[in-house]
Amino acid sequence: QVSLVESGGGSVQAGGSLRLSCAASGPKYFSNCLGWFRQAPGKEREGVAAAYVGGAPKWYADFARGRFNISRDDATRTVFLEMNDLKSEDTAIYYCAAGPRWVGPNAAEYNDWGQGTQVTVSS
């Protein structure tokens, strides 16, 4: 089992940027695939981005492509989500997830989840 701790959330005005971090601990194999998901009030959880160990492959949701960038430091087992040009609709709790295989946006295939970090974008 992998423990995941997210950080970097906060409040920002529309058009601003935030960088989320997620530090993984536990067996390395189970954090080969690291993904970001989000859930807004009253909405279902949705995938944001994912990256496999070594940096490839990567996956982005359509709304994230061009605005968000996922990267990972495999030495420290940390995954980052840089979010630019934030919009009010990006307001949500952002969760980090880990799994042993490449599963991209398939939330059901991730084994471990963090507690989440709140991102609030005001217009």
CSV table of C-alpha atoms in Angstrom, one decimal, residues 20-121:
chain,number,residue,atom,x,y,z
A,20,LEU,CA,0.0,20.8,-6.6
A,21,SER,CA,2.4,18.2,-5.3
A,22,CYS,CA,1.9,14.7,-4.1
A,23,ALA,CA,4.5,12.7,-2.3
A,24,ALA,CA,4.3,8.9,-2.3
A,25,SER,CA,5.7,6.5,0.3
A,26,GLY,CA,5.6,2.8,0.5
A,27,PRO,CA,6.5,0.1,-2.1
A,28,LYS,CA,7.8,1.8,-5.2
A,29,TYR,CA,6.1,-0.7,-7.6
A,30,PHE,CA,2.7,0.5,-6.4
A,31,SER,CA,3.4,4.1,-7.4
A,32,ASN,CA,4.5,3.4,-11.0
A,33,CYS,CA,1.4,5.1,-12.3
A,34,LEU,CA,0.5,8.4,-10.6
A,35,GLY,CA,-2.6,10.3,-11.5
A,36,TRP,CA,-4.6,13.4,-10.5
A,37,PHE,CA,-8.3,13.4,-10.2
A,38,ARG,CA,-10.8,16.1,-9.0
A,39,GLN,CA,-14.3,16.3,-7.7
A,40,ALA,CA,-16.3,19.4,-7.6
A,41,PRO,CA,-19.4,19.8,-5.4
A,42,GLY,CA,-22.3,18.0,-6.8
A,43,LYS,CA,-20.3,16.4,-9.5
A,44,GLU,CA,-18.7,13.1,-10.1
A,45,ARG,CA,-15.0,12.5,-9.8
A,46,GLU,CA,-13.1,13.0,-13.0
A,47,GLY,CA,-9.6,12.4,-14.2
A,48,VAL,CA,-7.3,15.3,-14.8
A,49,ALA,CA,-3.9,13.9,-15.8
A,50,ALA,CA,-1.7,10.9,-15.2
A,51,ALA,CA,2.0,10.0,-15.7
A,52,TYR,CA,3.9,6.7,-15.7
A,53,VAL,CA,7.3,6.1,-14.1
A,54,GLY,CA,10.0,7.6,-16.2
A,55,GLY,CA,7.6,10.3,-17.5
A,56,ALA,CA,5.8,8.4,-20.2
A,57,PRO,CA,3.2,7.7,-21.1
A,58,LYS,CA,1.1,10.7,-20.0
A,59,TRP,CA,-2.5,11.4,-20.3
A,60,TYR,CA,-4.5,14.6,-20.0
A,61,ALA,CA,-8.2,15.3,-19.9
A,62,ASP,CA,-9.4,17.5,-22.7
A,63,PHE,CA,-10.0,20.4,-20.3
A,64,ALA,CA,-6.5,20.1,-18.9
A,65,ARG,CA,-4.6,19.8,-22.2
A,66,GLY,CA,-2.7,23.0,-22.9
A,67,ARG,CA,-3.3,24.5,-19.4
A,68,PHE,CA,-2.1,21.9,-17.0
A,69,ASN,CA,1.2,20.0,-16.9
A,70,ILE,CA,1.9,16.8,-15.0
A,71,SER,CA,5.4,15.9,-14.1
A,72,ARG,CA,7.1,13.6,-11.7
A,73,ASP,CA,10.4,13.3,-9.8
A,74,ASP,CA,10.9,9.5,-9.5
A,75,ALA,CA,13.9,10.0,-7.2
A,76,THR,CA,11.6,11.6,-4.6
A,77,ARG,CA,8.5,9.8,-5.8
A,78,THR,CA,6.7,13.1,-6.1
A,79,VAL,CA,4.2,14.0,-8.8
A,80,PHE,CA,3.3,17.6,-9.6
A,81,LEU,CA,0.4,19.2,-11.3
A,82,GLU,CA,1.1,22.7,-12.6
A,83,MET,CA,-2.2,24.4,-13.4
A,84,ASN,CA,-2.2,27.6,-15.4
A,85,ASP,CA,-5.0,29.9,-16.6
A,86,LEU,CA,-7.3,28.6,-13.9
A,87,LYS,CA,-11.0,29.0,-14.4
A,88,SER,CA,-13.8,29.0,-11.9
A,89,GLU,CA,-14.9,25.6,-13.2
A,90,ASP,CA,-11.5,24.2,-12.0
A,91,THR,CA,-12.7,24.7,-8.4
A,92,ALA,CA,-12.7,21.2,-6.8
A,93,ILE,CA,-10.9,18.9,-4.4
A,94,TYR,CA,-7.9,17.5,-6.2
A,95,TYR,CA,-6.8,13.9,-5.4
A,96,CYS,CA,-3.6,12.1,-6.1
A,97,ALA,CA,-3.8,8.4,-6.9
A,98,ALA,CA,-1.3,5.6,-7.4
A,99,GLY,CA,-1.2,2.2,-9.0
A,100,PRO,CA,1.3,-0.3,-10.3
A,101,ARG,CA,0.3,-0.4,-13.9
A,102,TRP,CA,-0.4,2.3,-16.5
A,103,VAL,CA,-4.1,2.9,-16.3
A,104,GLY,CA,-4.3,6.6,-17.3
A,105,PRO,CA,-7.7,8.0,-16.5
A,106,ASN,CA,-9.3,4.8,-15.2
A,107,ALA,CA,-10.0,5.7,-11.6
A,108,ALA,CA,-11.2,2.2,-10.7
A,109,GLU,CA,-7.8,0.7,-11.4
A,110,TYR,CA,-5.8,2.9,-9.0
A,111,ASN,CA,-5.1,1.2,-5.7
A,112,ASP,CA,-4.3,4.1,-3.3
A,113,TRP,CA,-5.6,7.6,-2.9
A,114,GLY,CA,-4.6,10.7,-1.1
A,115,GLN,CA,-6.8,12.8,1.2
A,116,GLY,CA,-7.2,15.6,-1.4
A,117,THR,CA,-6.4,19.3,-1.5
A,118,GLN,CA,-8.9,22.0,-2.1
A,119,VAL,CA,-8.5,24.3,-5.1
A,120,THR,CA,-10.7,27.4,-5.3
A,121,VAL,CA,-10.8,29.7,-8.2
